[in-house]
mmCIF file of C-alpha atoms and ligand atoms in Angstrom:
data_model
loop_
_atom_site.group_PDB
_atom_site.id
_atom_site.type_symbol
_atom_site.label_atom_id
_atom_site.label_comp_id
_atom_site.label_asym_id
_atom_site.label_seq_id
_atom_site.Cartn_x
_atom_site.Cartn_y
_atom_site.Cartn_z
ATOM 1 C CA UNK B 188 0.000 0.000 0.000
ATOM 2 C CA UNK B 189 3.278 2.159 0.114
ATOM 3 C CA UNK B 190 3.161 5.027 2.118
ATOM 4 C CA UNK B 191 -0.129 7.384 1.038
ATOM 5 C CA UNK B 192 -3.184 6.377 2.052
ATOM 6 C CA UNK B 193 -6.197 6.685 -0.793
ATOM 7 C CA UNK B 194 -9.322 8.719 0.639
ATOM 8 C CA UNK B 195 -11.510 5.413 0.436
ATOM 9 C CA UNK B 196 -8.763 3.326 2.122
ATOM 10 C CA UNK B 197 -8.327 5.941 4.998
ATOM 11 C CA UNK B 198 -12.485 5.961 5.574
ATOM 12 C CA UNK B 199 -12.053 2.092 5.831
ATOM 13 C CA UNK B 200 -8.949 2.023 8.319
ATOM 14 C CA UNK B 201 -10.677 4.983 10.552
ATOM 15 C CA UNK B 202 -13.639 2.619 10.564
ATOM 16 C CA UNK B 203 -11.837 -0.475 11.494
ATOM 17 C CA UNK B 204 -10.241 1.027 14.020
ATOM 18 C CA UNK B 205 -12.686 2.527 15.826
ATOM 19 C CA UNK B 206 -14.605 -0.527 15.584
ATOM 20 C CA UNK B 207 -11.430 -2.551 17.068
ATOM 21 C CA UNK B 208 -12.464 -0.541 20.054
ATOM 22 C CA UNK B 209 -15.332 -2.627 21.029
ATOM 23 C CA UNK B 210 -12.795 -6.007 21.513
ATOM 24 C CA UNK B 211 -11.028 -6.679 24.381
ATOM 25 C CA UNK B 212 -8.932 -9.708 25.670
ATOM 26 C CA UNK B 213 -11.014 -12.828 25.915
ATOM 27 C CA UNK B 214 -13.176 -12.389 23.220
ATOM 28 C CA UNK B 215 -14.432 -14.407 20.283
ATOM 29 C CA UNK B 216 -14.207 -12.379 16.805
ATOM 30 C CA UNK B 217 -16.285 -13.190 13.820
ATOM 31 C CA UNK B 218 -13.983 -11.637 11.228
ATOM 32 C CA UNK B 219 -16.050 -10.623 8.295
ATOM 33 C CA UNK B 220 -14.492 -10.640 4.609
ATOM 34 C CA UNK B 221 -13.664 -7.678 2.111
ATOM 35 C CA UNK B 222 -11.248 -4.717 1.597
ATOM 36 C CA UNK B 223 -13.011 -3.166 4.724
ATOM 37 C CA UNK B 224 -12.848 -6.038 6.855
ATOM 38 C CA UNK B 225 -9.615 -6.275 5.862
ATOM 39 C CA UNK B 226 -8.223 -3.290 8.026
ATOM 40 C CA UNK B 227 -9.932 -4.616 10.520
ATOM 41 C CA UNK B 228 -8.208 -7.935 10.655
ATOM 42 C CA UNK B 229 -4.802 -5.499 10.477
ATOM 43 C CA UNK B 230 -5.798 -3.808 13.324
ATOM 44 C CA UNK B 231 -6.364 -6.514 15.591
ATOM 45 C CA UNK B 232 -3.332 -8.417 14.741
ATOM 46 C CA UNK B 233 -1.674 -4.997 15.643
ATOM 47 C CA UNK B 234 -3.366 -5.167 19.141
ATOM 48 C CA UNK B 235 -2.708 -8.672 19.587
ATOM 49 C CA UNK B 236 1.285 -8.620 18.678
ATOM 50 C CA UNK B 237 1.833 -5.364 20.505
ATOM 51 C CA UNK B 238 -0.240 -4.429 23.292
ATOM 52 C CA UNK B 239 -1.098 -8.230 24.234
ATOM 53 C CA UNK B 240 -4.673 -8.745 22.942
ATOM 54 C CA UNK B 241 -5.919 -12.403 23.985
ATOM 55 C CA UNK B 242 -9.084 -13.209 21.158
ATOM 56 C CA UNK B 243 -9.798 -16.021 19.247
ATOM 57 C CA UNK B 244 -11.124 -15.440 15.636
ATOM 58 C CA UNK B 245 -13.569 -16.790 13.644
ATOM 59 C CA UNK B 246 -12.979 -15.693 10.052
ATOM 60 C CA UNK B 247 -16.057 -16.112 7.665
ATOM 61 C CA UNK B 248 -13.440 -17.048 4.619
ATOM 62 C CA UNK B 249 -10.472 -18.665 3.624
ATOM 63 C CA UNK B 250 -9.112 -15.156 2.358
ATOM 64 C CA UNK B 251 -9.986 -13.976 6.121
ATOM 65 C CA UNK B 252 -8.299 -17.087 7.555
ATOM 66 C CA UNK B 253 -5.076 -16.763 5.895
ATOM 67 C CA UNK B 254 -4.960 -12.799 6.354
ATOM 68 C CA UNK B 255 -5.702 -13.435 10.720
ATOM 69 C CA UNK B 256 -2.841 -16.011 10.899
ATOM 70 C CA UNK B 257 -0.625 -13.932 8.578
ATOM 71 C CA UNK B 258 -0.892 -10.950 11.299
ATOM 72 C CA UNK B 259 -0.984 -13.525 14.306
ATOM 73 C CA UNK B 260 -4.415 -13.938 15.616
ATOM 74 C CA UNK B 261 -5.194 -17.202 16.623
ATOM 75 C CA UNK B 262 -7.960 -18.790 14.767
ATOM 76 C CA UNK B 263 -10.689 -21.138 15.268
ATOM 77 C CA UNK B 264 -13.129 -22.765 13.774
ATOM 78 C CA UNK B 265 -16.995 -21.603 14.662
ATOM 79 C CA UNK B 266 -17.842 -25.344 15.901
ATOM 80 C CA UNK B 267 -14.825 -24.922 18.473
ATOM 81 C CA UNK B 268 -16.117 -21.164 19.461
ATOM 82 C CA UNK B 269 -19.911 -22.262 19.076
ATOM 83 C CA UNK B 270 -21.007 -18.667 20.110
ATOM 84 C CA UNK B 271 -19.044 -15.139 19.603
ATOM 85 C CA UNK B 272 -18.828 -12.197 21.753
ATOM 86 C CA UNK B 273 -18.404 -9.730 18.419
ATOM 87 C CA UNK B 274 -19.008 -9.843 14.643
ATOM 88 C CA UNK B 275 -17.436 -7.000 12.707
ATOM 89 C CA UNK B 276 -17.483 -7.045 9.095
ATOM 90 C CA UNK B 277 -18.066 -5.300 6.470
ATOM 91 C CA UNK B 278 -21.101 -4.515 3.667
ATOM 92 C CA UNK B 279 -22.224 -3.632 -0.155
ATOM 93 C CA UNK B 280 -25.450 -1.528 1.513
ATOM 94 C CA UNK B 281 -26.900 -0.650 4.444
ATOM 95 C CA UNK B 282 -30.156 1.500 5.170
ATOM 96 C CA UNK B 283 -31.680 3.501 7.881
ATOM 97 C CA UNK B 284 -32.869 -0.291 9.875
ATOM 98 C CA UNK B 285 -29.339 -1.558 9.690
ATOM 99 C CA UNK B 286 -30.667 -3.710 6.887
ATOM 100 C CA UNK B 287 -27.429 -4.952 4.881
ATOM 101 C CA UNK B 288 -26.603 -6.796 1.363
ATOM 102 C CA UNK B 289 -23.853 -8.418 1.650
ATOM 103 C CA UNK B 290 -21.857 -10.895 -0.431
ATOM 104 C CA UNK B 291 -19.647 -9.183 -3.218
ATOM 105 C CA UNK B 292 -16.936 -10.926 -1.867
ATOM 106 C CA UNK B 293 -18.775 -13.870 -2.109
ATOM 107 C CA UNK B 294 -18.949 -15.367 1.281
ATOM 108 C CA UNK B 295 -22.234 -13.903 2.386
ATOM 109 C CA UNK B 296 -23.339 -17.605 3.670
ATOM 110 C CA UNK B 297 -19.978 -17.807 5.982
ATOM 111 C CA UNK B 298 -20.852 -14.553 7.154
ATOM 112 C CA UNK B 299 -24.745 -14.815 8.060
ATOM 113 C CA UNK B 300 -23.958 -17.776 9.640
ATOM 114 C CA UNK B 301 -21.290 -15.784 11.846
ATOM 115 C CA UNK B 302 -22.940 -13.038 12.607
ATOM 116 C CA UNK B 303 -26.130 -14.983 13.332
ATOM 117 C CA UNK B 304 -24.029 -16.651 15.851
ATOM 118 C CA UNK B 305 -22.537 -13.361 17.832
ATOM 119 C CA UNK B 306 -23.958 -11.430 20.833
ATOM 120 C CA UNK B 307 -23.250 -8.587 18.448
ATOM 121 C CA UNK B 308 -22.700 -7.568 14.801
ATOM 122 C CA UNK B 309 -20.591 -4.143 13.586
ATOM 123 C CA UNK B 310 -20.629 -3.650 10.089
ATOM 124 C CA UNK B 311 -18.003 -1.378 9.661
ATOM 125 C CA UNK B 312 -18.311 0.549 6.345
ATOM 126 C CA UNK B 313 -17.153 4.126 4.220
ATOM 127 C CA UNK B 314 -20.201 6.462 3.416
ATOM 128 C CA UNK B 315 -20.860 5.220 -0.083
ATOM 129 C CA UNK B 316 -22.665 2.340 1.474
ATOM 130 C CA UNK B 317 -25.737 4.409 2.873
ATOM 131 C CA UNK B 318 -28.731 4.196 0.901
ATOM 132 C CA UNK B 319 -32.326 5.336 1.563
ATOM 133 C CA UNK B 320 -33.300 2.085 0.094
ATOM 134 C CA UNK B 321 -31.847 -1.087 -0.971
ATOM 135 C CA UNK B 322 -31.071 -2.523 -4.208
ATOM 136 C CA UNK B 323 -28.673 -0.649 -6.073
ATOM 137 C CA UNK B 324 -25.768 -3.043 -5.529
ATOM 138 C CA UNK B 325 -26.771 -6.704 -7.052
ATOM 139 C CA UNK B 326 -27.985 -8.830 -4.376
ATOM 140 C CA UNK B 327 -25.994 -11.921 -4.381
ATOM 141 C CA UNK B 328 -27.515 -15.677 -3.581
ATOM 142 C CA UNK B 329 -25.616 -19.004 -3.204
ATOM 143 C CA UNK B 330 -26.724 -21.549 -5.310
ATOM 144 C CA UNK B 331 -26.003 -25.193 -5.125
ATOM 145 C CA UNK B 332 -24.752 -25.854 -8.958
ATOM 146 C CA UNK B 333 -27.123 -28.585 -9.249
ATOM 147 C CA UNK B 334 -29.906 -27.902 -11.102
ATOM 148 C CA UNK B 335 -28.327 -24.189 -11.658
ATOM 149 C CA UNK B 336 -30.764 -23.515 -14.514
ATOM 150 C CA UNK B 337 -33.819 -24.432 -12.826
ATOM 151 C CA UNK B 338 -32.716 -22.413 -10.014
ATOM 152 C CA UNK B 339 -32.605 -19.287 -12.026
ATOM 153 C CA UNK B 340 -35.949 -20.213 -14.034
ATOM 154 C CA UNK B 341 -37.715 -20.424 -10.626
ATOM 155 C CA UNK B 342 -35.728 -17.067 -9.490
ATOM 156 C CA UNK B 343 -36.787 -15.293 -12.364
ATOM 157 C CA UNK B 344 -40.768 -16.318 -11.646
ATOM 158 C CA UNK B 345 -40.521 -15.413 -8.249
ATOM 159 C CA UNK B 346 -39.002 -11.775 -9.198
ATOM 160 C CA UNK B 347 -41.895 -11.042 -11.281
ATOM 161 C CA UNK B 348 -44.202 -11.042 -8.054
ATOM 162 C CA UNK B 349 -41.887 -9.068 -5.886
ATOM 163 C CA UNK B 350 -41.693 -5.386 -5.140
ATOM 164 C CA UNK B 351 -38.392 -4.446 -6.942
ATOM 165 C CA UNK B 352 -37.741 -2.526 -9.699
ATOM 166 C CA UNK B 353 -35.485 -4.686 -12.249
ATOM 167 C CA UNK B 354 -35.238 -8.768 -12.463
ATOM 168 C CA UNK B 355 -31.711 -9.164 -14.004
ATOM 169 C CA UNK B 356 -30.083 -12.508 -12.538
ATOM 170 C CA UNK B 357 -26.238 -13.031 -13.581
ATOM 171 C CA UNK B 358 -24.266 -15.903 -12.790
ATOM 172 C CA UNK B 359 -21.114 -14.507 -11.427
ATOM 173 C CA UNK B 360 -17.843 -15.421 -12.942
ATOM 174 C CA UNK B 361 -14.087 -15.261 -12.107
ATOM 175 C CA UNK B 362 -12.639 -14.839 -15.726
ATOM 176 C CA UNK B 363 -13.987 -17.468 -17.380
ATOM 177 C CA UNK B 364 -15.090 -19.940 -15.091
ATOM 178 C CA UNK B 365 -17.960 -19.853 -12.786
ATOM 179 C CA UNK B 366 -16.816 -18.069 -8.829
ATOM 180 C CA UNK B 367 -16.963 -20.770 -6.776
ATOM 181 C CA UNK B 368 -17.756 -19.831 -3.238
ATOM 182 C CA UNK B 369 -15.566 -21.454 0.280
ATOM 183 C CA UNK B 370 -18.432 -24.201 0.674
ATOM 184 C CA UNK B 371 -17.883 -25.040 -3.198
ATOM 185 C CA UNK B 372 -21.643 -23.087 -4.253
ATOM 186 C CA UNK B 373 -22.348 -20.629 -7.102
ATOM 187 C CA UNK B 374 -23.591 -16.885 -6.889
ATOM 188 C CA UNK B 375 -26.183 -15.791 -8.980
ATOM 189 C CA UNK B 376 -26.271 -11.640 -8.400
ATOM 190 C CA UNK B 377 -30.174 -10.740 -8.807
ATOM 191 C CA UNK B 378 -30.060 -6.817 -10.461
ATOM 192 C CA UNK B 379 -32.995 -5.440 -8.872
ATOM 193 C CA UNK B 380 -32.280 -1.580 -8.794
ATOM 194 C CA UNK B 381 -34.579 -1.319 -5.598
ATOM 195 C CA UNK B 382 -35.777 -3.412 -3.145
ATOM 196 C CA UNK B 383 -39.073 -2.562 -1.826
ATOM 197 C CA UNK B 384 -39.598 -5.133 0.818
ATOM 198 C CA UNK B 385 -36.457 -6.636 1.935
ATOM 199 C CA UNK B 386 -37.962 -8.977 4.422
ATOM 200 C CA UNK B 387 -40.378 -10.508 1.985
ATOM 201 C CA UNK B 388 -37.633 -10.928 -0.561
ATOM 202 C CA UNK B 389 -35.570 -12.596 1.419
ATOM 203 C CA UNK B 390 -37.991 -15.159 2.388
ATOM 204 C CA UNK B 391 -39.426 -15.971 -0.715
ATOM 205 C CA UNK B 392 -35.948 -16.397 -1.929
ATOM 206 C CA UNK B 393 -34.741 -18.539 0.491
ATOM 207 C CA UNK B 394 -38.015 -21.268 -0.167
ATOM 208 C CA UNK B 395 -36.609 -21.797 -3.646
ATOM 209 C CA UNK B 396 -34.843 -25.040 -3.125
ATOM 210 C CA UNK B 397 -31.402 -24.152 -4.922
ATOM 211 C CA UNK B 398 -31.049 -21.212 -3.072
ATOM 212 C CA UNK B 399 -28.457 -21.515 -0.085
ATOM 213 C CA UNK B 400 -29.019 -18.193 1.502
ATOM 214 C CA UNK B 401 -29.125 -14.523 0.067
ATOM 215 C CA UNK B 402 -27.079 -11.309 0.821
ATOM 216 C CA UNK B 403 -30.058 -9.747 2.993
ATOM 217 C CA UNK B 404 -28.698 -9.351 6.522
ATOM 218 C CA UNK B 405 -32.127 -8.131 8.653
ATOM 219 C CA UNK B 406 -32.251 -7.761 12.629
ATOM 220 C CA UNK B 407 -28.697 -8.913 12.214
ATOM 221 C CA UNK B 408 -26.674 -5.710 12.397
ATOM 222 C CA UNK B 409 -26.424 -3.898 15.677
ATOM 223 C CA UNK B 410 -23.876 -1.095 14.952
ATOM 224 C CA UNK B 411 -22.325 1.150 11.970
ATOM 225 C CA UNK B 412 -19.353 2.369 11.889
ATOM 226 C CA UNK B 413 -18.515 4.945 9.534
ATOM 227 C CA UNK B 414 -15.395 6.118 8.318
ATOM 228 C CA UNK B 415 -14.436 8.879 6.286
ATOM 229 C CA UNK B 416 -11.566 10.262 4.863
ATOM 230 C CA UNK B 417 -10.745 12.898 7.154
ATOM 231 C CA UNK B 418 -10.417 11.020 10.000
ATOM 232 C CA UNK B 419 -13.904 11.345 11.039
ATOM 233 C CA UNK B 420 -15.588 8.053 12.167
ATOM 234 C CA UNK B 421 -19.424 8.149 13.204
ATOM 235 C CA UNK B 422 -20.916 5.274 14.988
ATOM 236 C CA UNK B 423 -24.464 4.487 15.283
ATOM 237 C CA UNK B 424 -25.717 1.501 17.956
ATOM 238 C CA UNK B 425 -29.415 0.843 17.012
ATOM 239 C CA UNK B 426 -30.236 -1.465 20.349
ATOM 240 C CA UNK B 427 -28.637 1.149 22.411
ATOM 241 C CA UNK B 428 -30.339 3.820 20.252
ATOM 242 C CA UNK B 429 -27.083 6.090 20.342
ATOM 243 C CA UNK B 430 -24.706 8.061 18.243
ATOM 244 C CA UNK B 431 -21.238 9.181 18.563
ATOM 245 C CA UNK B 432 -18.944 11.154 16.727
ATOM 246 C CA UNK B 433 -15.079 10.786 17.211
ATOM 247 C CA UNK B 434 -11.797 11.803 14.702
ATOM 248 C CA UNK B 435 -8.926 9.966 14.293
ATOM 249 C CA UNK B 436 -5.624 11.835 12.455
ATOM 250 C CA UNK B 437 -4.416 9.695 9.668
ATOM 251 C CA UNK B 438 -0.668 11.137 8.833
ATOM 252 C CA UNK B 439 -0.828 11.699 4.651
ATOM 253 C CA UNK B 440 3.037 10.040 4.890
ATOM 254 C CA UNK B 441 1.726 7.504 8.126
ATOM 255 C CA UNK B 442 2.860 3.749 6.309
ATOM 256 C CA UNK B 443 -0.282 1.812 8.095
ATOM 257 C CA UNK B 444 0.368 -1.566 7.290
ATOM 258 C CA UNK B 445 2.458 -1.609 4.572
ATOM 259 C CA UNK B 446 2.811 -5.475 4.426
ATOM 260 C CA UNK B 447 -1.155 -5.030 3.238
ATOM 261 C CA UNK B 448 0.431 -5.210 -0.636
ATOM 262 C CA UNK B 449 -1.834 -3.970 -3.591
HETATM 263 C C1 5RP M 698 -18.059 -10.064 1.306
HETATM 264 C C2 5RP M 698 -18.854 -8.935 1.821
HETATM 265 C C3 5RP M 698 -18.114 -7.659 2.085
HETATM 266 O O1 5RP M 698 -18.282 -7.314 3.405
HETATM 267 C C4 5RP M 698 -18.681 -6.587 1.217
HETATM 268 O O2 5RP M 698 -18.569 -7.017 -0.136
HETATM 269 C C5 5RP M 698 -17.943 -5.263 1.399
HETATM 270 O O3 5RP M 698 -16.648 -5.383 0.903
HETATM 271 P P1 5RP M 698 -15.649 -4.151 0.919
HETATM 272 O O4 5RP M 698 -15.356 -3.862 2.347
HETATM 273 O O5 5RP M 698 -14.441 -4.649 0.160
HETATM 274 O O6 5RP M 698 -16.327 -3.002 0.214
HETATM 275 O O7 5RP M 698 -20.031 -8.997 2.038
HETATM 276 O O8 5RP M 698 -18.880 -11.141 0.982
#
């Protein structure tokens, strides 16, 4: 990352560490997956080697997995945890309920099942990911590839009786092959524009038998943290029902983690 931070990457670290706040020794960590995430993971492994941070993680992807024992946290599987103190993670959306899509990293399923399993979920995020209502960024399922095409015929048909704006499903693809998710499952990324009724969307969905889970994370999310790129980081707790406002100063030279390469 070599020296200068970009204004995206500085919102993401100011996020991340603000939200590496809320662990403390003893913990279990669900350690979500993505470029935000990311920082996240750096920051922890910072408290861990040099102020003495005791946690266990529980990373919701192979990428995540590699990246925690890379910058010495000590890992574990979520059958060993079997509950976490803390999910913090990142997201694609989020609106005013704490309603999230996730999966553009692909590993929405690893991370539902996470955060589903935490006393607590942060998504940590950069302002871009506000929006008054979902839909905008695809919404990504995980499909079993069996019977892939009658998945998407019985996606489509279900779309056309939904409140959203646009019924688009793509099969997403890593060059030329199919992506191929940790548990060995295809997305399909449903282009709906707007999502009307999240809650009735995602069930529907989730009754078509190919379907693994979708990207809607609702009642899930407890916090937001919000970083942007002058150091400001705003924090809203929706069980507490507060807000906060604190700024961190992020050096234009500072060399945060420069062993996070390009
Ligand atoms: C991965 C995710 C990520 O949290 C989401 O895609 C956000 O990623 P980034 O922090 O890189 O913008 O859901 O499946």
């Amino acid at each position: 990352m070599g020296g200068q931070l970009s204004p995206i990457d500085k919102a993401k670290f100011v996020a991340a560490k603000q939200a590496s706040e809320y662990v403390t020794s003893g913990m279990k960590v669900g350690l979500g997956t993505g470029s935000t995430a990311a920082w996240l993971v750096q920051c922890l492994g910072e408290m861990v080697r040099e102020e003495g941070l005791k946690i266990k993680g529980v990373p919701t992807s192979n990428r995540t997995a590699k990246l925690a024992r890379d910058v010495g946290i000590d890992v574990i599987a979520l059958d060993e945890a079997k509950w976490l103190d803390i999910t913090i993670d990142g997201t694609d959306e989020y609106d005013d309920e704490l309603t999230l899509i996730k999966g553009g990293g692909g590993a929405h399923l690893r991370e539902k099942i996470v955060a589903t399993a935490s006393d607590r979920m942060i998504v940590i995020a950069d302002a871009s990911k506000k929006v008054d209502t979902l839909g905008a960024f695809p919404l990504p399922l995980e499909v079993v590839p069996f019977g892939l095409p009658i998945t998407q015929n019985l996606i489509a048909e279900t779309l056309t009786g939904m409140d959203v704006l646009g019924n688009e499903v793509v099969q997403r693809m890593q060059g030329d092959e199919p992506f191929v998710t940790d548990e060995g499952n295809f997305i399909l990324d449903l282009h709906l524009k707007r999502i009307g009724n999240p809650r009735q969307l995602s069930l529907v969905i989730n009754q078509i038998p190919g379907v693994v889970e979708n990207g809607l994370f609702i009642d899930i999310c407890d916090v937001v943290i919000v970083g942007h790129a002058d150091g400001t980081v705003t924090t809203r707790d929706i069980t507490n029902d507060t807000s906060d406002v604190v700024r961190f100063e992020v050096l234009d030279d500072e060399n945060i983690f420069s062993d996070m390469a390009d």
